[in-house]
XYZ file of C-alpha atoms in Angstrom:
249
model
C -19.760 34.481 -88.210
C -18.929 30.779 -88.339
C -20.952 30.030 -85.226
C -24.010 32.134 -85.940
C -26.899 30.940 -83.730
C -24.833 28.123 -82.215
C -25.379 27.668 -78.480
C -22.153 27.313 -76.511
C -21.547 26.536 -72.834
C -18.188 27.431 -71.294
C -17.384 26.373 -67.735
C -14.875 28.270 -65.647
C -15.768 31.301 -67.719
C -15.502 34.129 -65.204
C -11.835 34.824 -65.932
C -8.703 33.671 -67.728
C -8.950 31.174 -70.550
C -12.656 30.512 -70.060
C -13.581 34.178 -70.309
C -11.518 34.583 -73.482
C -13.105 31.486 -75.019
C -16.604 32.737 -74.260
C -15.849 36.109 -75.851
C -14.366 34.452 -78.947
C -17.572 32.531 -79.593
C -19.775 35.592 -79.175
C -17.627 37.428 -81.724
C -18.414 34.586 -84.131
C -22.176 34.956 -83.618
C -22.778 32.305 -80.967
C -25.121 32.477 -78.016
C -22.909 31.755 -75.021
C -23.631 30.562 -71.503
C -20.857 31.435 -69.073
C -20.820 29.040 -66.118
C -18.749 29.476 -62.975
C -18.788 29.273 -59.199
C -17.727 32.921 -58.965
C -21.093 34.591 -59.371
C -19.817 38.170 -59.179
C -17.120 37.842 -61.846
C -19.196 35.517 -64.011
C -22.219 37.792 -64.051
C -20.003 40.797 -64.792
C -18.342 39.007 -67.704
C -21.706 38.084 -69.234
C -23.066 41.587 -68.687
C -20.049 43.115 -70.430
C -20.693 40.949 -73.489
C -24.356 41.897 -73.563
C -23.443 45.570 -73.392
C -21.441 45.041 -76.588
C -24.542 43.639 -78.249
C -23.740 39.934 -77.942
C -25.983 37.177 -76.621
C -24.614 35.885 -73.347
C -25.974 34.726 -70.025
C -24.384 33.647 -66.764
C -25.231 30.520 -64.792
C -23.830 29.791 -61.363
C -22.507 26.240 -61.467
C -20.310 24.133 -59.220
C -19.042 21.519 -61.678
C -18.372 19.093 -58.837
C -22.143 18.689 -58.492
C -24.050 16.425 -60.873
C -27.265 18.240 -60.022
C -25.684 21.618 -60.779
C -24.433 20.383 -64.137
C -27.841 18.988 -65.039
C -29.442 22.298 -64.054
C -26.951 24.157 -66.255
C -27.875 22.103 -69.304
C -31.602 22.368 -68.623
C -31.455 26.136 -68.145
C -29.477 26.536 -71.365
C -32.032 24.569 -73.373
C -34.886 26.451 -71.751
C -33.296 29.751 -72.738
C -31.892 28.971 -76.178
C -33.601 25.735 -77.236
C -30.488 23.619 -77.839
C -26.834 22.925 -77.004
C -24.269 22.743 -79.803
C -20.911 23.118 -78.087
C -19.553 22.463 -74.599
C -16.159 23.695 -73.430
C -15.234 21.931 -70.189
C -12.680 24.452 -68.971
C -13.221 24.629 -65.201
C -10.369 23.264 -63.141
C -7.602 23.982 -60.658
C -4.515 22.428 -59.089
C -2.910 21.913 -55.704
C 0.884 22.016 -55.447
C 1.681 20.107 -52.290
C 4.090 17.370 -51.270
C 2.587 13.887 -51.783
C 3.483 13.230 -48.153
C 1.188 16.059 -47.104
C -1.555 16.000 -49.743
C -4.832 15.075 -48.108
C -7.112 12.475 -49.632
C -9.902 15.045 -49.567
C -7.737 17.469 -51.546
C -6.896 14.803 -54.109
C -10.579 13.945 -54.496
C -11.580 17.584 -54.898
C -9.075 18.160 -57.707
C -10.182 14.988 -59.486
C -13.868 15.814 -59.070
C -13.422 19.396 -60.256
C -11.145 18.619 -63.194
C -12.027 15.117 -64.426
C -15.400 13.990 -63.153
C -16.887 17.313 -64.244
C -15.783 16.615 -67.829
C -17.513 13.251 -67.775
C -20.688 14.535 -66.131
C -20.828 17.653 -68.286
C -20.234 15.822 -71.547
C -22.803 13.150 -70.717
C -25.422 15.711 -69.701
C -24.851 17.898 -72.769
C -24.790 14.915 -75.126
C -28.361 14.017 -74.181
C -29.404 17.283 -75.841
C -26.764 17.394 -78.570
C -27.813 14.070 -80.034
C -31.208 15.592 -80.850
C -29.525 18.099 -83.170
C -29.361 17.356 -86.871
C -25.587 17.828 -86.813
C -24.933 16.533 -83.310
C -22.486 18.592 -81.293
C -18.916 19.135 -80.186
C -17.101 18.996 -76.844
C -13.659 20.288 -75.889
C -12.092 19.265 -72.586
C -9.248 21.357 -71.190
C -6.292 19.165 -70.294
C -2.669 20.315 -69.901
C 0.881 19.532 -70.944
C 1.182 18.380 -67.321
C -0.298 15.137 -68.615
C 3.200 14.421 -70.007
C 5.514 16.752 -68.073
C 5.725 17.373 -64.351
C 7.244 19.473 -61.629
C 7.503 18.260 -58.023
C 4.374 18.222 -55.885
C 1.873 18.281 -58.739
C 0.480 14.756 -58.469
C -3.228 15.556 -58.240
C -3.160 18.092 -61.055
C -1.022 15.950 -63.353
C -3.162 12.855 -62.774
C -6.348 14.785 -63.455
C -5.064 16.239 -66.715
C -3.789 12.885 -67.929
C -7.182 11.407 -67.158
C -8.906 14.140 -69.175
C -6.938 13.214 -72.297
C -7.912 9.544 -71.951
C -11.517 10.363 -71.084
C -11.818 12.568 -74.143
C -10.829 9.965 -76.702
C -12.927 7.331 -74.952
C -16.046 9.482 -75.033
C -15.342 10.487 -78.626
C -15.752 6.858 -79.636
C -18.746 6.225 -77.395
C -20.637 9.273 -78.696
C -19.633 9.057 -82.354
C -22.850 7.318 -83.374
C -24.743 10.386 -82.132
C -22.548 12.670 -84.284
C -20.901 14.178 -81.217
C -17.212 14.962 -81.482
C -14.999 15.095 -78.373
C -11.496 16.537 -78.351
C -9.112 17.923 -75.762
C -6.621 20.764 -75.630
C -3.393 20.659 -73.630
C -2.178 24.203 -73.003
C 1.344 24.915 -71.885
C 2.256 28.214 -70.243
C -0.720 30.460 -70.888
C -0.316 33.748 -69.062
C -3.640 34.964 -67.685
C -2.158 37.779 -65.603
C -0.012 40.762 -66.578
C 1.487 39.663 -69.882
C 3.646 42.773 -70.174
C 5.308 41.921 -66.862
C 6.859 38.717 -68.200
C 10.655 38.602 -68.470
C 12.541 38.237 -71.776
C 13.752 34.809 -70.646
C 10.144 33.714 -70.086
C 9.500 34.266 -73.773
C 12.862 33.183 -75.187
C 12.751 29.705 -73.609
C 9.810 28.885 -75.876
C 10.627 27.701 -79.417
C 7.754 29.952 -80.526
C 9.561 32.932 -79.022
C 6.780 33.924 -76.653
C 4.593 32.798 -73.775
C 1.046 31.806 -74.682
C -2.083 33.912 -74.294
C -5.706 32.894 -73.585
C -6.545 33.929 -77.146
C -4.306 31.108 -78.417
C -6.542 28.593 -76.662
C -9.721 30.345 -77.752
C -8.723 30.032 -81.409
C -8.033 26.341 -80.875
C -11.524 25.860 -79.448
C -12.999 27.559 -82.505
C -11.034 25.246 -84.773
C -11.959 22.031 -82.975
C -15.662 22.854 -82.779
C -16.076 24.293 -86.276
C -18.746 22.168 -88.020
C -16.552 22.080 -91.121
C -13.866 20.248 -89.135
C -16.051 17.197 -88.560
C -13.131 14.888 -89.415
C -11.348 15.944 -86.203
C -12.376 13.915 -83.162
C -10.688 11.943 -80.363
C -7.701 14.266 -80.761
C -5.599 16.142 -78.216
C -4.186 19.441 -79.424
C -1.019 20.568 -77.628
C -0.611 24.349 -77.590
C 2.584 25.135 -75.728
C 4.888 27.066 -78.045
C 6.828 23.874 -78.704
C 8.003 23.321 -75.128
C 7.076 19.647 -74.835
C 9.277 18.937 -77.874
C 12.291 20.766 -76.495
C 15.199 18.826 -75.000
C 16.567 20.683 -71.994
C 20.048 20.085 -70.583
C 21.995 21.901 -67.897
C 24.440 24.361 -69.530
């Protein structure tokens, strides 16, 4: 129970990686706030955790809105009295030719993925700095910060910005004992894992495609109070793919 009585906020927590991360913290004794725009799935996820005897609550939150983020932090403190950990996981991508990508679409990806990390971290830090041991933030980036496929400009730019934002804020908030790190997942299958092909797994040096639980364990590591020497770091979790040289056979 490494996180007994810690208060954790996870954005984008109604499904996929965010849902797995939220569950991982509850299993370690934390009180978890699941935040998401999808009220039906988010509320169901929190209710399922409570039925298992864990402390969890759902908050509807559009991370593009500064007011919504502020309300999320205020509601968390009102309910649990503090904020110890923030996982900025909410995000999405648009795969569209740069000739056709609309400015509004670009802005929405950047606001959802990057600006939300800045606004969320700043809002949470105002409460974290009151804690004796400060707090910890993890921002979800991607290996797309270094690798690309065609028509991924908005997503790639947003994830690269998250890596830079994370180490910048780590230095700015260090005097308040707040650590900020980022995680760059590779292929993390959030759908039907057993439907993946053998070649999907074998192309990874690790021998398999990633799972949401791989990212959840990384969040636990980065936010563990005993790991207070780890800050301003980006942890790549991709089964070794970004280190693999690929040539045509």
